């Protein structure tokens, strides 16, 4: 008798503490070095302790900010997030009883042949009930484990969206930079073509006066046609760069928002210090998503373990009933029902064991996936740090090379005019000069892009828009009943 009195109290304590049978979650140890590589390739990295800014602060170029904002507006795919959020809401509702009201008027007629008195009659009954559907008392945390798994899957989907958003921002920025680079390269070839046309005219005039040979004329003609072909090539490259940018943005990008040249998208400067800790990887959305998936798999083990234990369900209802509608709520018309049920998994043909083994295997797979995600992120950041740490020196060297080839070209051209060298020397000097200028523009493009890429791979970029994310505050419980509050902000 005392046990029966204590049973409701025990049940209340178990429910209140949120006991589950899931393993205690422990974040796997990071499978990478505690800091990123150091050496000659990383010497130019400046020290910075400030957290990564949001993209609208990082990118200071007003035209680029407007282009990125348009891309985010046209490319916000919320379907997967909404689906995961709805699944979490459905599963969370299982924690609470469901109640419903019902009003059931019933009429029936008994014929003379079936009436006890031999006279047929018509009867009416009216019933109003407030009923609770079958509700599982979650003694062993099965429903809570499923709810936590649904929440973690929702959070993983949301983080995946932020990762996609970060990638989109970086891709738009790099595509925008590429448009400026192609304009620079086209401008270089147009200047080269104009210069070669002027040289060709001078040599042709000299040939008619007998001062130059036909070989000089034909050699000059090759430079003109080569430059003309290069102009056409970069006209095509610029058109393709614009098409790629508009594909990412999802709409036509006005020329007024395009860069006129290689414009710096950001003046924020270096964002990675020497000796950067690899813990910064935990800020990346893809790693957070992988960990949420791991937590969901961990919770599914608790649900699979709970399948080995009894399930207790309650179905209850209260209401009133009467043969006359005006007496439906009068005294003595009350009715109630109470139907508890218990299900014991005596024989399931090995289904429960298989489900548990499947859940444990899935958890191990998620651990491996989490570790692989960290390793891939570490390599990605290390490679970008190496690029960021060497780009400035490379651009300085190429700038010096441009100046040197320009001087060499001027000297060779003057020697040619004075009859000291042949025109082939001029052609070679010019080829080296144009190649150096082209390589310098490409290197400058890579330098600007490397800072954008570093910002992305360190986890910067996304802004969690209010229309995308709800405020989710849910109390979760571990195996020992410790209450943990998780909030998405």
Tab-separated table of N, CA and C in Angstrom, residues 179-257:
chain	number	residue	atom	x	y	z
A	179	UNK	N	35.624	40.137	-61.580
A	179	UNK	CA	35.163	41.090	-62.588
A	179	UNK	C	36.143	42.255	-62.694
A	180	UNK	N	36.581	42.767	-61.541
A	180	UNK	CA	37.564	43.850	-61.554
A	180	UNK	C	38.877	43.420	-62.170
A	181	UNK	N	39.313	42.182	-61.888
A	181	UNK	CA	40.570	41.689	-62.445
A	181	UNK	C	40.484	41.554	-63.961
A	182	UNK	N	39.346	41.041	-64.455
A	182	UNK	CA	39.198	40.899	-65.903
A	182	UNK	C	39.154	42.253	-66.591
A	183	UNK	N	38.598	43.252	-65.942
A	183	UNK	CA	38.622	44.606	-66.504
A	183	UNK	C	40.051	45.135	-66.581
A	184	UNK	N	40.837	44.860	-65.543
A	184	UNK	CA	42.243	45.281	-65.540
A	184	UNK	C	43.010	44.590	-66.670
A	185	UNK	N	42.791	43.290	-66.813
A	185	UNK	CA	43.503	42.543	-67.850
A	185	UNK	C	43.071	42.994	-69.248
A	186	UNK	N	41.782	43.262	-69.420
A	186	UNK	CA	41.313	43.754	-70.715
A	186	UNK	C	41.904	45.128	-71.014
A	187	UNK	N	41.941	45.966	-70.000
A	187	UNK	CA	42.503	47.302	-70.185
A	187	UNK	C	43.980	47.221	-70.571
A	188	UNK	N	44.702	46.297	-69.938
A	188	UNK	CA	46.118	46.106	-70.262
A	188	UNK	C	46.292	45.696	-71.720
A	189	UNK	N	45.466	44.770	-72.196
A	189	UNK	CA	45.592	44.314	-73.578
A	189	UNK	C	45.169	45.386	-74.567
A	190	UNK	N	44.166	46.196	-74.207
A	190	UNK	CA	43.760	47.294	-75.095
A	190	UNK	C	44.876	48.328	-75.218
A	191	UNK	N	45.542	48.628	-74.105
A	191	UNK	CA	46.681	49.560	-74.148
A	191	UNK	C	47.816	48.966	-74.973
A	192	UNK	N	48.052	47.676	-74.776
A	192	UNK	CA	49.101	46.997	-75.540
A	192	UNK	C	48.778	47.027	-77.032
A	193	UNK	N	47.525	46.750	-77.384
A	193	UNK	CA	47.126	46.767	-78.789
A	193	UNK	C	47.318	48.149	-79.394
A	194	UNK	N	46.903	49.161	-78.665
A	194	UNK	CA	47.063	50.520	-79.187
A	194	UNK	C	48.535	50.863	-79.384
A	195	UNK	N	49.368	50.465	-78.429
A	195	UNK	CA	50.806	50.722	-78.543
A	195	UNK	C	51.393	49.984	-79.742
A	196	UNK	N	50.970	48.736	-79.946
A	196	UNK	CA	51.496	47.952	-81.067
A	196	UNK	C	51.023	48.510	-82.411
A	197	UNK	N	49.815	49.007	-82.448
A	197	UNK	CA	49.325	49.616	-83.684
A	197	UNK	C	50.130	50.862	-84.035
A	198	UNK	N	50.464	51.653	-83.023
A	198	UNK	CA	51.288	52.843	-83.270
A	198	UNK	C	52.686	52.448	-83.753
A	199	UNK	N	53.250	51.413	-83.108
A	199	UNK	CA	54.579	50.952	-83.527
A	199	UNK	C	54.541	50.411	-84.951
A	200	UNK	N	53.496	49.665	-85.271
A	200	UNK	CA	53.362	49.108	-86.613
A	200	UNK	C	53.275	50.213	-87.660
A	201	UNK	N	52.541	51.277	-87.334
A	201	UNK	CA	52.408	52.406	-88.271
A	201	UNK	C	53.763	53.073	-88.499
A	202	UNK	N	54.516	53.291	-87.420
A	202	UNK	CA	55.827	53.930	-87.554
A	202	UNK	C	56.783	53.067	-88.379
A	203	UNK	N	56.776	51.769	-88.138
A	203	UNK	CA	57.674	50.875	-88.866
A	203	UNK	C	57.255	50.791	-90.339
A	204	UNK	N	55.937	50.765	-90.576
A	204	UNK	CA	55.459	50.726	-91.965
A	204	UNK	C	55.869	51.996	-92.705
A	205	UNK	N	55.750	53.150	-92.056
A	205	UNK	CA	56.170	54.406	-92.680
A	205	UNK	C	57.670	54.402	-92.956
A	206	UNK	N	58.434	53.873	-92.000
A	206	UNK	CA	59.890	53.809	-92.187
A	206	UNK	C	60.246	52.865	-93.330
A	207	UNK	N	59.482	51.781	-93.464
A	207	UNK	CA	59.736	50.830	-94.547
A	207	UNK	C	59.514	51.501	-95.906
A	208	UNK	N	58.450	52.298	-96.013
A	208	UNK	CA	58.185	52.976	-97.276
A	208	UNK	C	59.279	53.991	-97.625
A	209	UNK	N	59.944	54.518	-96.589
A	209	UNK	CA	61.041	55.457	-96.808
A	209	UNK	C	62.371	54.744	-96.976
A	210	UNK	N	62.345	53.397	-96.845
A	210	UNK	CA	63.538	52.611	-97.040
A	210	UNK	C	64.405	52.475	-95.812
A	211	UNK	N	63.862	52.916	-94.639
A	211	UNK	CA	64.665	52.867	-93.416
A	211	UNK	C	64.510	51.544	-92.675
A	212	UNK	N	63.490	50.754	-92.987
A	212	UNK	CA	63.246	49.477	-92.316
A	212	UNK	C	62.993	48.402	-93.350
A	213	UNK	N	63.251	47.163	-92.931
A	213	UNK	CA	63.067	46.030	-93.841
A	213	UNK	C	61.642	45.508	-93.766
A	214	UNK	N	61.274	44.704	-94.752
A	214	UNK	CA	59.945	44.070	-94.752
A	214	UNK	C	59.817	43.109	-93.580
A	215	UNK	N	60.923	42.486	-93.161
A	215	UNK	CA	60.879	41.586	-92.011
A	215	UNK	C	60.435	42.333	-90.755
A	216	UNK	N	60.953	43.571	-90.604
A	216	UNK	CA	60.537	44.366	-89.446
A	216	UNK	C	59.037	44.650	-89.493
A	217	UNK	N	58.536	44.911	-90.680
A	217	UNK	CA	57.098	45.199	-90.823
A	217	UNK	C	56.265	43.980	-90.430
A	218	UNK	N	56.653	42.816	-90.921
A	218	UNK	CA	55.868	41.611	-90.626
A	218	UNK	C	55.978	41.208	-89.159
A	219	UNK	N	57.147	41.416	-88.585
A	219	UNK	CA	57.291	41.137	-87.159
A	219	UNK	C	56.417	42.075	-86.321
A	220	UNK	N	56.348	43.326	-86.717
A	220	UNK	CA	55.485	44.281	-86.013
A	220	UNK	C	54.018	43.903	-86.188
A	221	UNK	N	53.711	43.381	-87.393
A	221	UNK	CA	52.327	42.968	-87.635
A	221	UNK	C	51.922	41.823	-86.694
A	222	UNK	N	52.836	40.903	-86.408
A	222	UNK	CA	52.509	39.793	-85.496
A	222	UNK	C	52.171	40.301	-84.101
A	223	UNK	N	52.846	41.352	-83.664
A	223	UNK	CA	52.536	41.886	-82.327
A	223	UNK	C	51.145	42.493	-82.301
A	224	UNK	N	50.755	43.134	-83.410
A	224	UNK	CA	49.413	43.732	-83.473
A	224	UNK	C	48.349	42.649	-83.414
A	225	UNK	N	48.512	41.600	-84.210
A	225	UNK	CA	47.499	40.546	-84.253
A	225	UNK	C	47.457	39.759	-82.944
A	226	UNK	N	48.621	39.581	-82.335
A	226	UNK	CA	48.658	38.896	-81.037
A	226	UNK	C	47.898	39.707	-79.990
A	227	UNK	N	48.124	41.020	-79.979
A	227	UNK	CA	47.436	41.886	-79.025
A	227	UNK	C	45.938	41.928	-79.306
A	228	UNK	N	45.571	41.920	-80.609
A	228	UNK	CA	44.145	41.949	-80.958
A	228	UNK	C	43.449	40.671	-80.482
A	229	UNK	N	44.109	39.529	-80.652
A	229	UNK	CA	43.540	38.268	-80.189
A	229	UNK	C	43.400	38.256	-78.665
A	230	UNK	N	44.378	38.832	-77.959
A	230	UNK	CA	44.312	38.887	-76.502
A	230	UNK	C	43.158	39.769	-76.043
A	231	UNK	N	42.891	40.862	-76.761
A	231	UNK	CA	41.754	41.724	-76.411
A	231	UNK	C	40.447	40.948	-76.510
A	232	UNK	N	40.290	40.196	-77.602
A	232	UNK	CA	39.067	39.395	-77.778
A	232	UNK	C	38.948	38.360	-76.661
A	233	UNK	N	40.070	37.750	-76.317
A	233	UNK	CA	40.061	36.729	-75.265
A	233	UNK	C	39.583	37.308	-73.938
A	234	UNK	N	40.080	38.487	-73.576
A	234	UNK	CA	39.696	39.067	-72.286
A	234	UNK	C	38.317	39.723	-72.335
A	235	UNK	N	37.852	40.084	-73.517
A	235	UNK	CA	36.447	40.498	-73.632
A	235	UNK	C	35.527	39.333	-73.280
A	236	UNK	N	35.904	38.145	-73.788
A	236	UNK	CA	35.134	36.947	-73.455
A	236	UNK	C	35.235	36.626	-71.964
A	237	UNK	N	36.437	36.729	-71.412
A	237	UNK	CA	36.620	36.424	-69.981
A	237	UNK	C	35.821	37.377	-69.108
A	238	UNK	N	35.760	38.647	-69.483
A	238	UNK	CA	34.983	39.614	-68.700
A	238	UNK	C	33.494	39.285	-68.769
A	239	UNK	N	33.007	38.932	-69.965
A	239	UNK	CA	31.587	38.572	-70.092
A	239	UNK	C	31.273	37.343	-69.245
A	240	UNK	N	32.159	36.365	-69.245
A	240	UNK	CA	31.936	35.162	-68.444
A	240	UNK	C	31.990	35.462	-66.950
A	241	UNK	N	32.897	36.360	-66.548
A	241	UNK	CA	32.978	36.749	-65.138
A	241	UNK	C	31.697	37.438	-64.686
A	242	UNK	N	31.145	38.272	-65.546
A	242	UNK	CA	29.873	38.937	-65.216
A	242	UNK	C	28.745	37.914	-65.116
A	243	UNK	N	28.726	36.963	-66.046
A	243	UNK	CA	27.687	35.929	-66.008
A	243	UNK	C	27.775	35.114	-64.723
A	244	UNK	N	28.989	34.781	-64.309
A	244	UNK	CA	29.171	34.004	-63.087
A	244	UNK	C	28.708	34.782	-61.870
A	245	UNK	N	29.020	36.074	-61.842
A	245	UNK	CA	28.576	36.908	-60.725
A	245	UNK	C	27.058	36.976	-60.670
A	246	UNK	N	26.417	37.163	-61.808
A	246	UNK	CA	24.959	37.264	-61.829
A	246	UNK	C	24.303	35.936	-61.481
A	247	UNK	N	24.952	34.830	-61.829
A	247	UNK	CA	24.416	33.525	-61.441
A	247	UNK	C	24.407	33.384	-59.923
A	248	UNK	N	25.470	33.824	-59.266
A	248	UNK	CA	25.540	33.742	-57.808
A	248	UNK	C	24.559	34.700	-57.144
A	249	UNK	N	24.432	35.887	-57.715
A	249	UNK	CA	23.554	36.901	-57.110
A	249	UNK	C	22.086	36.562	-57.370
A	250	UNK	N	21.814	35.914	-58.488
A	250	UNK	CA	20.440	35.535	-58.793
A	250	UNK	C	19.669	36.588	-59.549
A	251	UNK	N	20.345	37.630	-60.019
A	251	UNK	CA	19.688	38.681	-60.782
A	251	UNK	C	20.747	39.487	-61.510
A	252	UNK	N	20.323	40.408	-62.361
A	252	UNK	CA	21.231	41.267	-63.100
A	252	UNK	C	21.949	42.211	-62.133
A	253	UNK	N	23.267	42.288	-62.275
A	253	UNK	CA	24.061	43.207	-61.448
A	253	UNK	C	24.345	44.457	-62.271
A	254	UNK	N	23.863	45.622	-61.856
A	254	UNK	CA	24.125	46.849	-62.618
A	254	UNK	C	25.624	47.126	-62.719
A	255	UNK	N	26.035	47.705	-63.830
A	255	UNK	CA	27.453	48.029	-63.998
A	255	UNK	C	27.927	49.021	-62.952
A	256	UNK	N	27.015	49.825	-62.435
A	256	UNK	CA	27.404	50.794	-61.404
A	256	UNK	C	27.858	50.114	-60.117
A	257	UNK	N	27.460	48.839	-59.917
A	257	UNK	CA	27.875	48.098	-58.731
A	257	UNK	C	29.095	47.214	-59.004
